[in-house]
Coordinates of C-alpha atoms and ligand atoms in Angstrom, one line a residue:
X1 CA 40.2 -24.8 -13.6
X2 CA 41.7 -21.5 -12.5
X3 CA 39.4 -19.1 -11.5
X4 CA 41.0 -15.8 -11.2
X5 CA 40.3 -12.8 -12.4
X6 CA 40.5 -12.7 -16.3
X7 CA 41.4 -9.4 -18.2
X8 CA 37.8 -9.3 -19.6
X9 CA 35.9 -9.6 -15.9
X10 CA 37.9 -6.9 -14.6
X11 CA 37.0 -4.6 -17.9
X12 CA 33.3 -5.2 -17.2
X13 CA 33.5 -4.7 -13.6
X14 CA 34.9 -1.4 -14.0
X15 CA 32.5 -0.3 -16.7
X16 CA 29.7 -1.8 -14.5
X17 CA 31.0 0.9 -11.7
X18 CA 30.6 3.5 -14.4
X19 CA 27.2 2.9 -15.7
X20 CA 25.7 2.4 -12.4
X21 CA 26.8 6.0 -10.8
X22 CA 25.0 7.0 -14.0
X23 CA 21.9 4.6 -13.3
X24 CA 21.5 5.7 -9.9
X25 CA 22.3 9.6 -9.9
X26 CA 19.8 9.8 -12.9
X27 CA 17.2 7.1 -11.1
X28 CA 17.3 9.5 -7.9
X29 CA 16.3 12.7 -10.6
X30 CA 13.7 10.7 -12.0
X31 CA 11.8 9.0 -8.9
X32 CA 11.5 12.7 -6.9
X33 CA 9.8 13.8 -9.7
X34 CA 6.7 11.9 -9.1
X35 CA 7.9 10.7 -5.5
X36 CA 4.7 8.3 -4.6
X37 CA 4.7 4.7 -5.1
X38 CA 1.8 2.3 -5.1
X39 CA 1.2 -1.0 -5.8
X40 CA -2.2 -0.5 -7.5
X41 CA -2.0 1.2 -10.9
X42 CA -4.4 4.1 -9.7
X43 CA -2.0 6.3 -7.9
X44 CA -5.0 7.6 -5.9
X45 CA -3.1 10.0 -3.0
X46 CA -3.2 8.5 -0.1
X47 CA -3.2 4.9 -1.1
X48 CA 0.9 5.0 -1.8
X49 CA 2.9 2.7 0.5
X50 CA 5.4 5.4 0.4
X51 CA 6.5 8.8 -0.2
X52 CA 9.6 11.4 -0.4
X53 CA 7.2 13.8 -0.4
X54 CA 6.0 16.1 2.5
X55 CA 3.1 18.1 -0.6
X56 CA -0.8 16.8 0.4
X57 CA -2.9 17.0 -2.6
X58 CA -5.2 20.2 -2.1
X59 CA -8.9 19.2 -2.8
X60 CA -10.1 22.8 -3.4
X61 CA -8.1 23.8 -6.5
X62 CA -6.8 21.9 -9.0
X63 CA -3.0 20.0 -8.7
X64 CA -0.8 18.6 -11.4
X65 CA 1.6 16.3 -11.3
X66 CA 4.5 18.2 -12.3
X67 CA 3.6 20.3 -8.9
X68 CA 5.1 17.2 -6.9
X69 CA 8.7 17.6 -8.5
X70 CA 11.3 17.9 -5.9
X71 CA 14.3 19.9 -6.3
X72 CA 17.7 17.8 -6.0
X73 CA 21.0 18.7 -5.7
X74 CA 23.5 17.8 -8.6
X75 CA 26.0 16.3 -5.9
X76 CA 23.4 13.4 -5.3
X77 CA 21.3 13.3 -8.7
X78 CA 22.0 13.9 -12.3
X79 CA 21.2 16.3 -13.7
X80 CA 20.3 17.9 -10.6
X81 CA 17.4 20.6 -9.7
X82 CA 13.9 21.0 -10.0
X83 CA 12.1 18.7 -12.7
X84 CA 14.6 18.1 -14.7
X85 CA 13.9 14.4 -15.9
X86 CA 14.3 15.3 -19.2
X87 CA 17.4 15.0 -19.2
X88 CA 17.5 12.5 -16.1
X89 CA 15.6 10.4 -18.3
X90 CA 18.3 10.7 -21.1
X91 CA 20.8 9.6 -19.2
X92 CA 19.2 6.5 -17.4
X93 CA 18.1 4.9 -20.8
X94 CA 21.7 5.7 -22.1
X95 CA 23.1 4.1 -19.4
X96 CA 20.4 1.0 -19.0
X97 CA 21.0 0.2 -22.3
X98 CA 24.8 0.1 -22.1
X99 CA 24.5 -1.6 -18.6
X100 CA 22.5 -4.5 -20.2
X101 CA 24.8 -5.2 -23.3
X102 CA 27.6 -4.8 -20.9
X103 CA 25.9 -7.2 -18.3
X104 CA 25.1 -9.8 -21.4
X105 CA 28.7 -9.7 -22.4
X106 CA 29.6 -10.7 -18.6
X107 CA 27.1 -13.6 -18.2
X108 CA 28.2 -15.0 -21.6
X109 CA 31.6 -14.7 -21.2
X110 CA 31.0 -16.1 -17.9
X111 CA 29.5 -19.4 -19.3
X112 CA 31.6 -19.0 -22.4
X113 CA 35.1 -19.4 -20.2
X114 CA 33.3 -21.8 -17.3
X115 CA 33.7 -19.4 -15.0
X116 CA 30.2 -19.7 -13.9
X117 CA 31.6 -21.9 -11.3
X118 CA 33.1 -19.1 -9.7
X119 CA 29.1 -17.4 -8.9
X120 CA 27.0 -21.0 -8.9
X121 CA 27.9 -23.0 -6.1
X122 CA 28.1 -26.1 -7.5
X123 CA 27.2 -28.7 -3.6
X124 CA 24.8 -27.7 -0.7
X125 CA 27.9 -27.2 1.4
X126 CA 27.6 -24.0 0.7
X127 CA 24.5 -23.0 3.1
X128 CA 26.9 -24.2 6.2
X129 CA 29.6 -22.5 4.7
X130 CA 28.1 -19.0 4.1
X131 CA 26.4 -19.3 7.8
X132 CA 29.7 -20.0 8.9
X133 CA 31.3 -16.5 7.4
X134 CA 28.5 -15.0 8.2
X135 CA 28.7 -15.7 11.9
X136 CA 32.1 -14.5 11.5
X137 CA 31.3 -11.0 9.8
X138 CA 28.7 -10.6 12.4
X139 CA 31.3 -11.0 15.4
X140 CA 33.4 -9.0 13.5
X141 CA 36.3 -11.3 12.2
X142 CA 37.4 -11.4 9.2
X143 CA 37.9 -14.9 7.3
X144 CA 41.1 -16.2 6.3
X145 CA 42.5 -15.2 3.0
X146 CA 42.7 -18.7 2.3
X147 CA 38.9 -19.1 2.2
X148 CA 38.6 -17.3 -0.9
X149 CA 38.4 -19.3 -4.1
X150 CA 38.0 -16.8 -5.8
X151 CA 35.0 -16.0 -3.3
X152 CA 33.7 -17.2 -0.2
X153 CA 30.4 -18.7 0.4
X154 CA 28.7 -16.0 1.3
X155 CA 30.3 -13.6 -1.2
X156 CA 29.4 -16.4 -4.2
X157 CA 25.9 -16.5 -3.0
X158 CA 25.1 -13.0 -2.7
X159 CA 26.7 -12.1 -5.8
X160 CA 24.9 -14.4 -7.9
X161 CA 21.7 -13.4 -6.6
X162 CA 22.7 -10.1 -7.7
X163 CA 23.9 -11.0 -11.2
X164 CA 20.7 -13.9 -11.5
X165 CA 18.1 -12.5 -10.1
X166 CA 18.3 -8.4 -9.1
X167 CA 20.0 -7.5 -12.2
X168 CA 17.0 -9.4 -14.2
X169 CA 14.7 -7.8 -12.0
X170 CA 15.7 -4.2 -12.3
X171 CA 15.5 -4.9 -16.1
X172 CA 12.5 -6.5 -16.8
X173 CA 10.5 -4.0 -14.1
X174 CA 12.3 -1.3 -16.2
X175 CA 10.8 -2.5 -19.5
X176 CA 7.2 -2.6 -17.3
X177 CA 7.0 0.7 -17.4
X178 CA 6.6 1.5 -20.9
X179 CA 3.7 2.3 -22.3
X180 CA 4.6 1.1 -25.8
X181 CA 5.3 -2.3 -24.2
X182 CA 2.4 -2.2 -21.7
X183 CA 0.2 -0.5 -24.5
X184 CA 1.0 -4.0 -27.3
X185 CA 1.1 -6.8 -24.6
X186 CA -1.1 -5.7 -21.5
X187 CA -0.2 -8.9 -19.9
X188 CA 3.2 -8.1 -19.7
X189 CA 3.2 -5.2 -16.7
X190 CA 0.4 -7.7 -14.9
X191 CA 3.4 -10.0 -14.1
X192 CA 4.1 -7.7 -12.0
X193 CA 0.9 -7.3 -10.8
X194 CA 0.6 -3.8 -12.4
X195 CA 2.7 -0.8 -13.7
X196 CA 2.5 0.7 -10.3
X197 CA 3.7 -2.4 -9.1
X198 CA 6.8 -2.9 -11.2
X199 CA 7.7 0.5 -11.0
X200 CA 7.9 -0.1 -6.8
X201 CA 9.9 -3.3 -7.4
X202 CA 12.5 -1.0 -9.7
X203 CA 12.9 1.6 -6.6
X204 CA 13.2 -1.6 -4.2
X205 CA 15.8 -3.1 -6.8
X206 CA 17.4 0.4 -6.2
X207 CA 17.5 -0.3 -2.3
X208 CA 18.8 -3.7 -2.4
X209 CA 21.4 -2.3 -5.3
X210 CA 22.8 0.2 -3.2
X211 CA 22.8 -2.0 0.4
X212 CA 24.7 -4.3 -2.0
X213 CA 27.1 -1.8 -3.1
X214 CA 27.6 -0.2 0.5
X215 CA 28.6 -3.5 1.9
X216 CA 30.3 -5.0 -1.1
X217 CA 32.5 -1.8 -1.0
X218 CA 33.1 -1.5 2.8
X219 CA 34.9 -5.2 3.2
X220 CA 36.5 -4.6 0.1
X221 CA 38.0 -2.0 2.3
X222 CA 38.2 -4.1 5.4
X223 CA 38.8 -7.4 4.4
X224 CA 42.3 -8.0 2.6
X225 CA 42.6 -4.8 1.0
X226 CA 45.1 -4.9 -0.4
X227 CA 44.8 -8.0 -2.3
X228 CA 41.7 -7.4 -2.7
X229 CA 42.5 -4.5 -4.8
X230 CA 45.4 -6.7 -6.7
X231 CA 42.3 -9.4 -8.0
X232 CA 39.8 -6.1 -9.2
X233 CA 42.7 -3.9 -10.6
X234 CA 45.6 -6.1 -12.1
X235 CA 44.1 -9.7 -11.0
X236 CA 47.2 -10.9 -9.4
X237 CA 47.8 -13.2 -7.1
X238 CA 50.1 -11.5 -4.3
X239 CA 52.0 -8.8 -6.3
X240 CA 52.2 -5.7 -7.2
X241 CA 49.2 -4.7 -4.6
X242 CA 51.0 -0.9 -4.4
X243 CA 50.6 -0.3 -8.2
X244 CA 47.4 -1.5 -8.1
X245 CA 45.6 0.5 -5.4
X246 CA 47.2 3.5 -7.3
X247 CA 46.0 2.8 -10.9
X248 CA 42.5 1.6 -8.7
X249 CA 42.4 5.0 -7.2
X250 CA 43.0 6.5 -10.5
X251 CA 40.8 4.8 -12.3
X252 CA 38.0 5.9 -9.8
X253 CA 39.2 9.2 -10.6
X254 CA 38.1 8.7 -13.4
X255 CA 35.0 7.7 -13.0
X256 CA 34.4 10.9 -10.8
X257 CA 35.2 13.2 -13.1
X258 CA 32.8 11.7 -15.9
X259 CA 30.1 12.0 -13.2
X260 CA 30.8 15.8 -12.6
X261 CA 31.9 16.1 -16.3
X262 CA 28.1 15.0 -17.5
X263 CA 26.5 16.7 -14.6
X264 CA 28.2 20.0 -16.3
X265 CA 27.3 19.1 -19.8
X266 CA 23.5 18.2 -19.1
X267 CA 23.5 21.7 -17.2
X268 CA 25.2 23.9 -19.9
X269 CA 24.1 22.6 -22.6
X270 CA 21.3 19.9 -21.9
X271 CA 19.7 20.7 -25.8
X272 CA 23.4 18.3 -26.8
X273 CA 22.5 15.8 -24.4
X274 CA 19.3 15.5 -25.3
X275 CA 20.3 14.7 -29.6
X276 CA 23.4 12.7 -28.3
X277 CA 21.9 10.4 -26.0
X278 CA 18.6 10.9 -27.9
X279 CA 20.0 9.2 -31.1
X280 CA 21.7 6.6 -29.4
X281 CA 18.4 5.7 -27.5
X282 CA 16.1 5.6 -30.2
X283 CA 18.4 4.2 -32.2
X284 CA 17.1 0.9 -29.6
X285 CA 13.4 1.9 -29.7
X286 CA 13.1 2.4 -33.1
X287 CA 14.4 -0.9 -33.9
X288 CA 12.4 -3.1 -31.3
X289 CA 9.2 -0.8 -30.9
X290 CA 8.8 1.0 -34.0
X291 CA 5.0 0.0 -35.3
X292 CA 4.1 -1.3 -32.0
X293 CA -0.2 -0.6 -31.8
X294 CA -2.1 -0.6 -28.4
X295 CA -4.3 -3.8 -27.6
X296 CA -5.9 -2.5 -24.5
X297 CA -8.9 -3.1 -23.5
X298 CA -9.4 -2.8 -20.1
X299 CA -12.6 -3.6 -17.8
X300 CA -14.9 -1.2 -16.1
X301 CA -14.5 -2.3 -13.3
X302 CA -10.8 -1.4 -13.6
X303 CA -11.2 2.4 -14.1
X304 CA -9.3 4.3 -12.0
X305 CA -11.5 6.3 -9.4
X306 CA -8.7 9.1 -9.3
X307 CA -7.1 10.2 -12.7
X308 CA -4.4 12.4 -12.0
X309 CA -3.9 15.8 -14.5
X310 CA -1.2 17.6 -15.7
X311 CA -0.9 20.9 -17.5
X312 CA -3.3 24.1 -16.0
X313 CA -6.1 24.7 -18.3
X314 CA -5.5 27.7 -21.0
X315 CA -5.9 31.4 -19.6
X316 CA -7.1 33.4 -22.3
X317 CA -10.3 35.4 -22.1
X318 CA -11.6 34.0 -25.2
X319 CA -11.1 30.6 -24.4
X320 CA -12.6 31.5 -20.8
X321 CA -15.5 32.6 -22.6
X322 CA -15.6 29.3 -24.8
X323 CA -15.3 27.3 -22.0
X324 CA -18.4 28.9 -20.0
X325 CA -20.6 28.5 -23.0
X326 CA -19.5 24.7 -23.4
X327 CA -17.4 25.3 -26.2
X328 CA -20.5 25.7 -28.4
X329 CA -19.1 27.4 -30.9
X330 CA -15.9 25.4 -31.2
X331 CA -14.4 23.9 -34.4
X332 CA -11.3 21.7 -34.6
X333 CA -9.3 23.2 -37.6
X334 CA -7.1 20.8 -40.2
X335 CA -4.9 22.3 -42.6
X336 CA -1.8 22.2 -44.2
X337 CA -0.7 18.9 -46.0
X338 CA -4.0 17.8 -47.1
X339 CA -6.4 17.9 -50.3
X340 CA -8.8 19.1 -48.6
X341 CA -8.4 21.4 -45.7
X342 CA -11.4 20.7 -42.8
X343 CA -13.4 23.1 -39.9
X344 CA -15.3 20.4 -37.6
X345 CA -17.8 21.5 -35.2
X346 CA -18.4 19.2 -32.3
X347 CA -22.0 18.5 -33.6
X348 CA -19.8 17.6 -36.6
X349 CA -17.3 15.2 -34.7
X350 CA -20.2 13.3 -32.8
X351 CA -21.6 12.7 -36.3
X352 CA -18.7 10.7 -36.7
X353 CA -17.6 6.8 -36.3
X354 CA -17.0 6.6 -32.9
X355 CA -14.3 4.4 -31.3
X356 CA -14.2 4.2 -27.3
X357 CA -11.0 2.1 -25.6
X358 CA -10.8 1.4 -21.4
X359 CA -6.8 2.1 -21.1
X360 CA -3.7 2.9 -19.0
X361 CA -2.4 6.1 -19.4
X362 CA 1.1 6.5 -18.4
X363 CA 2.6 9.6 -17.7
X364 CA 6.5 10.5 -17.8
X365 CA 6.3 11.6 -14.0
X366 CA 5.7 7.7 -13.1
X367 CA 1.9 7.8 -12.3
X368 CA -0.8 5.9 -14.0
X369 CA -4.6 5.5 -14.3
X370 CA -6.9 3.4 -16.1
X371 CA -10.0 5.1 -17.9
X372 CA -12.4 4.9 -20.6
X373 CA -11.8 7.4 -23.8
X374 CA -14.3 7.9 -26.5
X375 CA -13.6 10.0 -29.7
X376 CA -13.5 9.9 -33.2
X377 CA -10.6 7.8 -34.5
X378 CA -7.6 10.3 -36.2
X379 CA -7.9 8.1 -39.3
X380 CA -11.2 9.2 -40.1
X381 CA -10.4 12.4 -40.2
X382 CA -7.5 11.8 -41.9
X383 CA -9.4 9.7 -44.7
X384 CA -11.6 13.0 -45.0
X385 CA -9.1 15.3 -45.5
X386 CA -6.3 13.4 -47.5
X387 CA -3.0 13.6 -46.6
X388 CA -1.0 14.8 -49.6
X389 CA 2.1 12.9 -50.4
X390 CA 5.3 14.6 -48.4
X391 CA 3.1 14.3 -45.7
X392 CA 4.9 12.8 -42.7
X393 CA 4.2 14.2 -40.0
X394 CA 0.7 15.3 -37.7
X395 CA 1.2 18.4 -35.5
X396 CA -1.2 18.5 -32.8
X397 CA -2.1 22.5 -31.3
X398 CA -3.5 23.3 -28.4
X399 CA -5.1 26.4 -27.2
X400 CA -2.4 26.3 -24.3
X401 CA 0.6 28.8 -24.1
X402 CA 3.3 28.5 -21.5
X403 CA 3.6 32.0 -19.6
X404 CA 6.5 32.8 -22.2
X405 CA 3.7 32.7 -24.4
X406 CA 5.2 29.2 -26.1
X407 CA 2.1 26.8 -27.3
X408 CA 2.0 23.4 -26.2
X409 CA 2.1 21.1 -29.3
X410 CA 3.4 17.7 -29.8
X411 CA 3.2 15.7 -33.1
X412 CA 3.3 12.4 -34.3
X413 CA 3.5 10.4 -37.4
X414 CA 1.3 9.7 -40.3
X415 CA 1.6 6.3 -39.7
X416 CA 1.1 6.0 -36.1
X417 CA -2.0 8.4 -36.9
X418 CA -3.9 5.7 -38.1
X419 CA -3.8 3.3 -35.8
X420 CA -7.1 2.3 -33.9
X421 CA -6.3 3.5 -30.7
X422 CA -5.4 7.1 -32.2
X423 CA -8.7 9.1 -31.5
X424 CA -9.1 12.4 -31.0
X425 CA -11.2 12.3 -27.5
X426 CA -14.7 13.8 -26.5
X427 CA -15.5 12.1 -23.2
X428 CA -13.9 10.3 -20.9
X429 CA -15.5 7.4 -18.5
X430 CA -18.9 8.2 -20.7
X431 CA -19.2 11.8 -19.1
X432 CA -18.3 15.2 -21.4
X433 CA -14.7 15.5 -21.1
X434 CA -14.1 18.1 -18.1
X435 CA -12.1 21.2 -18.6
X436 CA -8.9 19.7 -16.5
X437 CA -8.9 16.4 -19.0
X438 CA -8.5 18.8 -21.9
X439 CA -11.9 20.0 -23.1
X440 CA -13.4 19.9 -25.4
X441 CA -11.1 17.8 -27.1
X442 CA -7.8 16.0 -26.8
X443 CA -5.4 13.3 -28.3
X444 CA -5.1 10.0 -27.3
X445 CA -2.1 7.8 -28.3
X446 CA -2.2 5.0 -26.5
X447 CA 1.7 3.2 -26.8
X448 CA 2.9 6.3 -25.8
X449 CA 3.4 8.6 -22.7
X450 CA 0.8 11.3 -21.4
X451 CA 2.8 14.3 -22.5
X452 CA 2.1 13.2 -26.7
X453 CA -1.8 13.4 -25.8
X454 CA -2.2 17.4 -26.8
X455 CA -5.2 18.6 -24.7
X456 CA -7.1 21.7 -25.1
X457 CA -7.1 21.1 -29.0
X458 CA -7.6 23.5 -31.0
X459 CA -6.1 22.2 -34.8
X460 CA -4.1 19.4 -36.9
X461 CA -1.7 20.4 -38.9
X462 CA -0.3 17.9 -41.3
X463 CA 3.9 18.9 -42.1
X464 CA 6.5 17.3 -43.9
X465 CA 9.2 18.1 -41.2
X466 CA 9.2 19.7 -37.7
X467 CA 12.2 21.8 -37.7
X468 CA 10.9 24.7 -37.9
X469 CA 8.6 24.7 -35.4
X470 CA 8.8 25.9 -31.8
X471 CA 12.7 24.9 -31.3
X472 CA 12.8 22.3 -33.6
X473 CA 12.6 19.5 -31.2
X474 CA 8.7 18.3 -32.5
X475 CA 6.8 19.5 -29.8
X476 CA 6.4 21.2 -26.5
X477 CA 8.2 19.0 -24.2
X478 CA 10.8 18.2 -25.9
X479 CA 11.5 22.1 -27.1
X480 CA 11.3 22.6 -23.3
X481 CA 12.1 19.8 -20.8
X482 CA 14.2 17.9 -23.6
X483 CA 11.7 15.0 -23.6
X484 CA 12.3 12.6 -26.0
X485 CA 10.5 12.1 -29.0
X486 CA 9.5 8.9 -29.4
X487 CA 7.9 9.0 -25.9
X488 CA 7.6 5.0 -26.1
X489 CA 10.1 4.3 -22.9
Ligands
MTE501 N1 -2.1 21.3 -23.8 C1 -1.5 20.4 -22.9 N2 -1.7 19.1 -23.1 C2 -1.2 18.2 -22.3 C3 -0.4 18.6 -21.2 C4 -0.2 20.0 -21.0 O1 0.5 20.5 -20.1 N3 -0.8 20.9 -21.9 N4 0.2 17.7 -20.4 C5 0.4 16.4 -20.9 C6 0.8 15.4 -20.0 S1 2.5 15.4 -19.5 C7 0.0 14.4 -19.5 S2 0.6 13.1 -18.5 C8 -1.4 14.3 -19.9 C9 -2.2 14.3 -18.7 O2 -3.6 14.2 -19.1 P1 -4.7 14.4 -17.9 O3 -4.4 15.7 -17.3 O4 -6.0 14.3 -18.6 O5 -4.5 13.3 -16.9 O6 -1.8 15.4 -20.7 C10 -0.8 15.9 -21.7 N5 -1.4 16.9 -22.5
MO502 MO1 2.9 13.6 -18.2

């Protein structure tokens, strides 16, 4: 059969181009925000196997992680600056999700129209055959046109690696790091022996993406140009190669200008970005992790010696005071929604059942760390103070203000309140929970990432909607850094 270069390959090729400038400008934004990578799911400084960082972590005051965020500028990454994954984030998942439809389409159309035979070499004789243009490359000839058909060896063999196994990879290393996935089916981030691990693989898929892309575009610029661009623009054989490199040109205009175009929009108005995207997103997570409940239960012996913080602890002289008498006379406030508004003391919360889980916490940054949380479980406070119907939503507050004087608070639903691994947490690795962790008493949620677990809490309130609040976004991060909601990804 004919294998040339069908109407539909050359569509997905050129929205592949697209998503990836997106994938990779907003991968670069994400990775320097956290810029350490390990292969053990501790992140204990000093243990990374590499850094972009020149920061050491002081040991005489405390460090967060959102100190490590490197500034960018918006020529390489998008959006661009200082901690802005927010809306780096946005775009990546916006863009992984339409680059893995768009990358299904391809392989099934490929299998669909038997063009498959054009990326899976189909006798050995390819090994001597790829040697043999790669000997050529390397003494810097280029092969006959006729040894094209469509590709070469070597060009068949290194693209279907890509498609079959890097493309695969990025994905399912991508899908490793969430801690609604990791939080349901622990074994699933141990494939890649750890979190930490998978999320190294994903910056070494990055790598071996962009060598790829370097070298796939330079001999498309050495090697037969111009019918070269005649196959990816028009797919002709031998005509029209003029009209072709201009509409190919163009079309990479294109492409440049919706780079700079979103690089603009995320800037002026990243609060649009953040619902456009934001809906398209978890329009996907909703559907295929809505109701997911954490099964961890890690071992001792797997706590993490090093737990990373973020957040500085409140400033307030009162809550100064508190802290340097223990937080004796704290009580955890609930009210609104409920049938029976509460004021627990912490002799009052210890009275309580008392649920204690060894699990991975997973912050947005990237890092990780395994400990032990113990705490009363939110749905027996919840079955104390009865949620009244219109009740949807759980508001978490925390004694924290930003130095606008914003609060930190983060919500989530009633029904992902009751879960088991929902508890409202008093100590951590069986000691008191120290100030930095959120004393004397913080959320843990335990399918989603660090920034939902309120520390520093000081009440529940139980609401029927969250636009009101803050800027509307439901909660701190979100009002702020244009997190999303859902947190699960
Ligand atoms: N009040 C308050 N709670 C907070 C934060 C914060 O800045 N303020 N940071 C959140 C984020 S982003 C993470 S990853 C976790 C970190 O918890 P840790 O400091 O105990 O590791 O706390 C969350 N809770
Ligand atoms: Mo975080």
């Amino acid at each position: 059969m004919e294998l040339g270069f069908p109407l539909w390959l050359r569509v997905v090729h050129y929205l592949n181009i697209f998503l990836m400038f997106l994938l990779i400008r907003s991968g670069i934004q994400i990775l320097l925000d956290f810029p350490r990578y390990y292969f053990n799911d501790h992140c204990t400084p000093g243990t990374e196997w590499i850094k972009f960082t020149r920061k050491k972590v002081p040991s005489d005051r405390l460090w967060t992680s959102t100190d490590e965020a490197l500034p960018i500028s918006s020529w390489i990454a998008l959006p661009g600056g200082r901690h802005s994954l927010g809306i780096g984030r946005h775009w990546h998942f916006f863009a992984a999700i339409l680059w893995s439809v768009n990358g299904l389409v391809y392989i099934a159309l490929l299998f669909f129209t038997g063009q498959w035979r054009r990326l899976i070499p189909t006798s050995w004789d390819f090994v001597p055959q790829a040697w043999r243009t790669f000997l050529t490359y390397a003494t810097f000839h280029v092969p006959s046109a006729g040894e094209f058909h469509p590709y070469d060896a070597l060009q068949q063999s290194t693209y279907a690696l890509v498609v079959f196994i890097l493309a695969p990879l990025v994905i399912l290393t991508g899908l490793a790091l969430s801690p609604a996935i990791g939080g349901r089916f622990p074994w699933y981030p141990r494939l890649f022996h750890g979190r930490q691990s998978a999320r190294s693989l994903h910056l070494l898929s990055l790598a071996a993406f962009l060598i790829f892309i370097i070298i796939h575009v330079t001999l498309v610029g050495i090697v037969h140009f111009k019918k070269a661009m005649a196959h990816i623009v028009l797919g002709l054989e031998n005509h029209r190669e003029a009209l072709s490199i201009v509409l190919g040109l163009f079309a990479l205009g294109i492409v440049v200008v919706v780079q700079v175009g979103a690089t603009l929009w995320s800037q002026h108005n990243p609060r649009g970005v953040q619902r456009l995207t934001g809906r398209f997103i978890s329009s996907f997570t909703r559907f295929f992790f809505y109701g997911l409940r954490s099964r961890q239960a890690y071992r001792k012996a797997e706590i993490s010696p090093y737990f990373w913080t973020n957040g500085y602890p409140p400033v307030t002289r009162e809550w100064e005071e508190a802290a340097r008498h223990n937080f004796a006379n704290y009580r955890l406030e609930i009210k609104g929604l409920v049938e029976r508004p509460l004021s627990l003391s912490r002799e009052d919360l210890r009275a309580m059942p008392e649920e204690t889980n060894i699990t991975e916490h997973c912050c947005i940054q990237g890092w990780s760390g395994i400990a032990e949380w113990t705490g009363v479980p939110v749905r027996d406070i919840l079955a104390r103070c009865c949620p009244v119907p219109g009740a949807r939503y759980l508001v978490f507050h925390s004694f924290q203000t930003d130095e606008k004087g914003r609060e930190y608070y983060e919500l989530l639903e009633l029904t992902e309140a009751y879960y088991p691994q929902t508890i409202l947490s008093y100590a951590m690795n069986g000691e008191p929970l120290s100030v930095a962790h959120g004393a004397p008493l913080r959320l843990r949620m335990e399918t989603k990432l660090g920034f939902k677990m309120v520390k520093w809490l000081k009440s529940i309130e139980l609401v029927e909607g969250y636009k009101a609040m803050g800027e509307g976004q439901g909660g701190y991060r979100e009002d702020t850094q244009f997190y999303d909601i859902e947190a699960q990804i």
